[in-house]
Amino acid sequence: QVQLVESGGGLVQPGGSLRLSCAASGFTLAYYYIGWYRQAPGKEREGVSCISSSGGSTYYADSVKGRFTISRDNAKNTVYLQMNSLKPEDTAVYYCARHLNGCRKDPRYDYWGQGTQVTVSS
């Protein structure tokens, strides 16, 4: 079955780092653009980052640019989100999604992972 599974979340101090993974199964990840999203309580879902199928093009929200890095290893069917210099406002549940229309302002997607909690607090 088609599945995306996020992992790597946890509790970190401000300024710390986490590396999230989005592992795909049931399909060939290399055929798809993948996006990372996050949602905090009381807030709208935010697009965080997106990566092209080859990994040659990346997108970052202004709020994370310079701190987060998206990458992929298609041989491992996995997309990563390296998060550095974490801030309390980065606290959210992080999700990955399989995109159908590239990295756009109006993304279309068909599968999501279950999410992984990231908490930034001292």
JSON list of C-alpha atoms in Angstrom, two decimals:
[
{"chain": "A", "resi": 1, "resn": "GLN", "atom": "CA", "xyz": [0.00, 0.00, 0.00]},
{"chain": "A", "resi": 2, "resn": "VAL", "atom": "CA", "xyz": [1.05, 3.59, -0.59]},
{"chain": "A", "resi": 3, "resn": "GLN", "atom": "CA", "xyz": [2.43, 5.05, 2.60]},
{"chain": "A", "resi": 4, "resn": "LEU", "atom": "CA", "xyz": [4.51, 7.97, 3.86]},
{"chain": "A", "resi": 5, "resn": "VAL", "atom": "CA", "xyz": [5.95, 7.76, 7.36]},
{"chain": "A", "resi": 6, "resn": "GLU", "atom": "CA", "xyz": [7.57, 10.71, 9.12]},
{"chain": "A", "resi": 7, "resn": "SER", "atom": "CA", "xyz": [10.07, 10.22, 11.90]},
{"chain": "A", "resi": 8, "resn": "GLY", "atom": "CA", "xyz": [12.77, 12.10, 13.76]},
{"chain": "A", "resi": 9, "resn": "GLY", "atom": "CA", "xyz": [10.72, 14.54, 15.77]},
{"chain": "A", "resi": 10, "resn": "GLY", "atom": "CA", "xyz": [11.21, 15.19, 19.44]},
{"chain": "A", "resi": 11, "resn": "LEU", "atom": "CA", "xyz": [11.92, 17.75, 22.12]},
{"chain": "A", "resi": 12, "resn": "VAL", "atom": "CA", "xyz": [14.89, 20.04, 21.54]},
{"chain": "A", "resi": 13, "resn": "GLN", "atom": "CA", "xyz": [16.19, 23.25, 23.07]},
{"chain": "A", "resi": 14, "resn": "PRO", "atom": "CA", "xyz": [16.14, 26.53, 21.16]},
{"chain": "A", "resi": 15, "resn": "GLY", "atom": "CA", "xyz": [19.12, 26.61, 18.86]},
{"chain": "A", "resi": 16, "resn": "GLY", "atom": "CA", "xyz": [19.18, 22.86, 18.57]},
{"chain": "A", "resi": 17, "resn": "SER", "atom": "CA", "xyz": [18.79, 20.64, 15.53]},
{"chain": "A", "resi": 18, "resn": "LEU", "atom": "CA", "xyz": [16.63, 17.79, 14.33]},
{"chain": "A", "resi": 19, "resn": "ARG", "atom": "CA", "xyz": [16.60, 15.76, 11.17]},
{"chain": "A", "resi": 20, "resn": "LEU", "atom": "CA", "xyz": [13.20, 14.58, 10.01]},
{"chain": "A", "resi": 21, "resn": "SER", "atom": "CA", "xyz": [12.74, 11.70, 7.62]},
{"chain": "A", "resi": 22, "resn": "CYS", "atom": "CA", "xyz": [9.88, 10.92, 5.28]},
{"chain": "A", "resi": 23, "resn": "ALA", "atom": "CA", "xyz": [10.05, 7.30, 4.21]},
{"chain": "A", "resi": 24, "resn": "ALA", "atom": "CA", "xyz": [7.92, 6.15, 1.30]},
{"chain": "A", "resi": 25, "resn": "SER", "atom": "CA", "xyz": [6.64, 2.69, 0.58]},
{"chain": "A", "resi": 26, "resn": "GLY", "atom": "CA", "xyz": [4.32, 1.23, -2.00]},
{"chain": "A", "resi": 27, "resn": "PHE", "atom": "CA", "xyz": [5.48, 3.60, -4.74]},
{"chain": "A", "resi": 28, "resn": "THR", "atom": "CA", "xyz": [8.61, 4.97, -6.34]},
{"chain": "A", "resi": 29, "resn": "LEU", "atom": "CA", "xyz": [9.47, 8.17, -4.54]},
{"chain": "A", "resi": 30, "resn": "ALA", "atom": "CA", "xyz": [11.74, 9.34, -7.34]},
{"chain": "A", "resi": 31, "resn": "TYR", "atom": "CA", "xyz": [8.73, 10.09, -9.53]},
{"chain": "A", "resi": 32, "resn": "TYR", "atom": "CA", "xyz": [7.31, 12.71, -7.15]},
{"chain": "A", "resi": 33, "resn": "TYR", "atom": "CA", "xyz": [7.93, 16.12, -5.74]},
{"chain": "A", "resi": 34, "resn": "ILE", "atom": "CA", "xyz": [7.62, 15.96, -1.94]},
{"chain": "A", "resi": 35, "resn": "GLY", "atom": "CA", "xyz": [6.56, 18.74, 0.39]},
{"chain": "A", "resi": 36, "resn": "TRP", "atom": "CA", "xyz": [7.01, 19.27, 4.12]},
{"chain": "A", "resi": 37, "resn": "TYR", "atom": "CA", "xyz": [4.23, 20.98, 6.05]},
{"chain": "A", "resi": 38, "resn": "ARG", "atom": "CA", "xyz": [3.65, 21.86, 9.66]},
{"chain": "A", "resi": 39, "resn": "GLN", "atom": "CA", "xyz": [0.70, 22.71, 11.82]},
{"chain": "A", "resi": 40, "resn": "ALA", "atom": "CA", "xyz": [0.72, 24.17, 15.30]},
{"chain": "A", "resi": 41, "resn": "PRO", "atom": "CA", "xyz": [-2.33, 24.33, 17.58]},
{"chain": "A", "resi": 42, "resn": "GLY", "atom": "CA", "xyz": [-4.57, 27.22, 16.61]},
{"chain": "A", "resi": 43, "resn": "LYS", "atom": "CA", "xyz": [-2.69, 27.90, 13.39]},
{"chain": "A", "resi": 44, "resn": "GLU", "atom": "CA", "xyz": [-3.25, 27.13, 9.75]},
{"chain": "A", "resi": 45, "resn": "ARG", "atom": "CA", "xyz": [-1.19, 24.47, 8.08]},
{"chain": "A", "resi": 46, "resn": "GLU", "atom": "CA", "xyz": [1.97, 25.98, 6.64]},
{"chain": "A", "resi": 47, "resn": "GLY", "atom": "CA", "xyz": [4.06, 24.88, 3.74]},
{"chain": "A", "resi": 48, "resn": "VAL", "atom": "CA", "xyz": [7.65, 24.57, 4.95]},
{"chain": "A", "resi": 49, "resn": "SER", "atom": "CA", "xyz": [9.67, 23.17, 2.10]},
{"chain": "A", "resi": 50, "resn": "CYS", "atom": "CA", "xyz": [9.41, 21.29, -1.16]},
{"chain": "A", "resi": 51, "resn": "ILE", "atom": "CA", "xyz": [11.81, 19.35, -3.33]},
{"chain": "A", "resi": 52, "resn": "SER", "atom": "CA", "xyz": [11.68, 18.27, -6.95]},
{"chain": "A", "resi": 53, "resn": "SER", "atom": "CA", "xyz": [11.75, 14.64, -7.97]},
{"chain": "A", "resi": 54, "resn": "SER", "atom": "CA", "xyz": [15.44, 14.75, -8.82]},
{"chain": "A", "resi": 55, "resn": "GLY", "atom": "CA", "xyz": [16.38, 16.94, -5.89]},
{"chain": "A", "resi": 56, "resn": "GLY", "atom": "CA", "xyz": [17.63, 19.65, -8.23]},
{"chain": "A", "resi": 57, "resn": "SER", "atom": "CA", "xyz": [15.11, 22.27, -7.16]},
{"chain": "A", "resi": 58, "resn": "THR", "atom": "CA", "xyz": [14.09, 23.21, -3.64]},
{"chain": "A", "resi": 59, "resn": "TYR", "atom": "CA", "xyz": [11.70, 25.64, -2.02]},
{"chain": "A", "resi": 60, "resn": "TYR", "atom": "CA", "xyz": [11.65, 27.09, 1.48]},
{"chain": "A", "resi": 61, "resn": "ALA", "atom": "CA", "xyz": [9.23, 29.26, 3.34]},
{"chain": "A", "resi": 62, "resn": "ASP", "atom": "CA", "xyz": [10.79, 32.56, 4.36]},
{"chain": "A", "resi": 63, "resn": "SER", "atom": "CA", "xyz": [10.39, 31.63, 8.00]},
{"chain": "A", "resi": 64, "resn": "VAL", "atom": "CA", "xyz": [12.79, 28.70, 7.69]},
{"chain": "A", "resi": 65, "resn": "LYS", "atom": "CA", "xyz": [15.10, 29.80, 4.89]},
{"chain": "A", "resi": 66, "resn": "GLY", "atom": "CA", "xyz": [18.72, 29.56, 5.92]},
{"chain": "A", "resi": 67, "resn": "ARG", "atom": "CA", "xyz": [17.92, 27.25, 8.81]},
{"chain": "A", "resi": 68, "resn": "PHE", "atom": "CA", "xyz": [16.25, 24.24, 7.19]},
{"chain": "A", "resi": 69, "resn": "THR", "atom": "CA", "xyz": [17.53, 22.09, 4.35]},
{"chain": "A", "resi": 70, "resn": "ILE", "atom": "CA", "xyz": [15.45, 19.64, 2.37]},
{"chain": "A", "resi": 71, "resn": "SER", "atom": "CA", "xyz": [17.11, 16.75, 0.58]},
{"chain": "A", "resi": 72, "resn": "ARG", "atom": "CA", "xyz": [16.29, 13.35, -0.76]},
{"chain": "A", "resi": 73, "resn": "ASP", "atom": "CA", "xyz": [17.85, 9.98, -1.33]},
{"chain": "A", "resi": 74, "resn": "ASN", "atom": "CA", "xyz": [15.76, 8.35, -3.99]},
{"chain": "A", "resi": 75, "resn": "ALA", "atom": "CA", "xyz": [17.69, 5.10, -3.68]},
{"chain": "A", "resi": 76, "resn": "LYS", "atom": "CA", "xyz": [16.43, 4.91, -0.10]},
{"chain": "A", "resi": 77, "resn": "ASN", "atom": "CA", "xyz": [12.97, 6.20, -0.98]},
{"chain": "A", "resi": 78, "resn": "THR", "atom": "CA", "xyz": [13.39, 8.89, 1.65]},
{"chain": "A", "resi": 79, "resn": "VAL", "atom": "CA", "xyz": [13.14, 12.68, 1.87]},
{"chain": "A", "resi": 80, "resn": "TYR", "atom": "CA", "xyz": [14.80, 14.55, 4.72]},
{"chain": "A", "resi": 81, "resn": "LEU", "atom": "CA", "xyz": [14.36, 17.86, 6.44]},
{"chain": "A", "resi": 82, "resn": "GLN", "atom": "CA", "xyz": [17.40, 19.04, 8.36]},
{"chain": "A", "resi": 83, "resn": "MET", "atom": "CA", "xyz": [16.31, 21.66, 10.86]},
{"chain": "A", "resi": 84, "resn": "ASN", "atom": "CA", "xyz": [18.98, 23.82, 12.49]},
{"chain": "A", "resi": 85, "resn": "SER", "atom": "CA", "xyz": [18.84, 26.82, 14.79]},
{"chain": "A", "resi": 86, "resn": "LEU", "atom": "CA", "xyz": [15.41, 25.78, 15.93]},
{"chain": "A", "resi": 87, "resn": "LYS", "atom": "CA", "xyz": [13.11, 28.35, 17.48]},
{"chain": "A", "resi": 88, "resn": "PRO", "atom": "CA", "xyz": [10.09, 27.91, 19.73]},
{"chain": "A", "resi": 89, "resn": "GLU", "atom": "CA", "xyz": [7.87, 29.03, 16.86]},
{"chain": "A", "resi": 90, "resn": "ASP", "atom": "CA", "xyz": [9.00, 25.97, 14.92]},
{"chain": "A", "resi": 91, "resn": "THR", "atom": "CA", "xyz": [7.01, 23.83, 17.35]},
{"chain": "A", "resi": 92, "resn": "ALA", "atom": "CA", "xyz": [4.41, 21.93, 15.35]},
{"chain": "A", "resi": 93, "resn": "VAL", "atom": "CA", "xyz": [3.45, 18.59, 13.93]},
{"chain": "A", "resi": 94, "resn": "TYR", "atom": "CA", "xyz": [5.42, 18.10, 10.73]},
{"chain": "A", "resi": 95, "resn": "TYR", "atom": "CA", "xyz": [3.97, 16.21, 7.80]},
{"chain": "A", "resi": 96, "resn": "CYS", "atom": "CA", "xyz": [5.24, 15.17, 4.41]},
{"chain": "A", "resi": 97, "resn": "ALA", "atom": "CA", "xyz": [3.02, 14.86, 1.37]},
{"chain": "A", "resi": 98, "resn": "ARG", "atom": "CA", "xyz": [3.27, 13.45, -2.12]},
{"chain": "A", "resi": 99, "resn": "HIS", "atom": "CA", "xyz": [2.78, 16.28, -4.59]},
{"chain": "A", "resi": 100, "resn": "LEU", "atom": "CA", "xyz": [1.00, 15.97, -7.89]},
{"chain": "A", "resi": 101, "resn": "ASN", "atom": "CA", "xyz": [1.85, 19.36, -9.39]},
{"chain": "A", "resi": 102, "resn": "GLY", "atom": "CA", "xyz": [5.38, 20.23, -8.40]},
{"chain": "A", "resi": 103, "resn": "CYS", "atom": "CA", "xyz": [6.29, 22.89, -5.87]},
{"chain": "A", "resi": 104, "resn": "ARG", "atom": "CA", "xyz": [3.64, 25.59, -6.21]},
{"chain": "A", "resi": 105, "resn": "LYS", "atom": "CA", "xyz": [1.69, 28.09, -4.16]},
{"chain": "A", "resi": 106, "resn": "ASP", "atom": "CA", "xyz": [-1.37, 25.93, -4.69]},
{"chain": "A", "resi": 107, "resn": "PRO", "atom": "CA", "xyz": [0.01, 22.44, -4.20]},
{"chain": "A", "resi": 108, "resn": "ARG", "atom": "CA", "xyz": [-2.01, 19.38, -4.97]},
{"chain": "A", "resi": 109, "resn": "TYR", "atom": "CA", "xyz": [-1.26, 16.18, -3.14]},
{"chain": "A", "resi": 110, "resn": "ASP", "atom": "CA", "xyz": [-2.79, 12.77, -2.64]},
{"chain": "A", "resi": 111, "resn": "TYR", "atom": "CA", "xyz": [-0.98, 11.10, 0.26]},
{"chain": "A", "resi": 112, "resn": "TRP", "atom": "CA", "xyz": [0.19, 12.33, 3.65]},
{"chain": "A", "resi": 113, "resn": "GLY", "atom": "CA", "xyz": [2.13, 10.83, 6.46]},
{"chain": "A", "resi": 114, "resn": "GLN", "atom": "CA", "xyz": [0.89, 10.58, 10.02]},
{"chain": "A", "resi": 115, "resn": "GLY", "atom": "CA", "xyz": [3.07, 13.44, 11.22]},
{"chain": "A", "resi": 116, "resn": "THR", "atom": "CA", "xyz": [5.88, 13.76, 13.74]},
{"chain": "A", "resi": 117, "resn": "GLN", "atom": "CA", "xyz": [5.86, 16.16, 16.67]},
{"chain": "A", "resi": 118, "resn": "VAL", "atom": "CA", "xyz": [8.61, 18.75, 16.96]},
{"chain": "A", "resi": 119, "resn": "THR", "atom": "CA", "xyz": [8.75, 20.69, 20.22]},
{"chain": "A", "resi": 120, "resn": "VAL", "atom": "CA", "xyz": [11.32, 23.45, 20.74]},
{"chain": "A", "resi": 121, "resn": "SER", "atom": "CA", "xyz": [11.51, 24.46, 24.37]},
{"chain": "A", "resi": 122, "resn": "SER", "atom": "CA", "xyz": [14.00, 24.93, 27.16]}
]
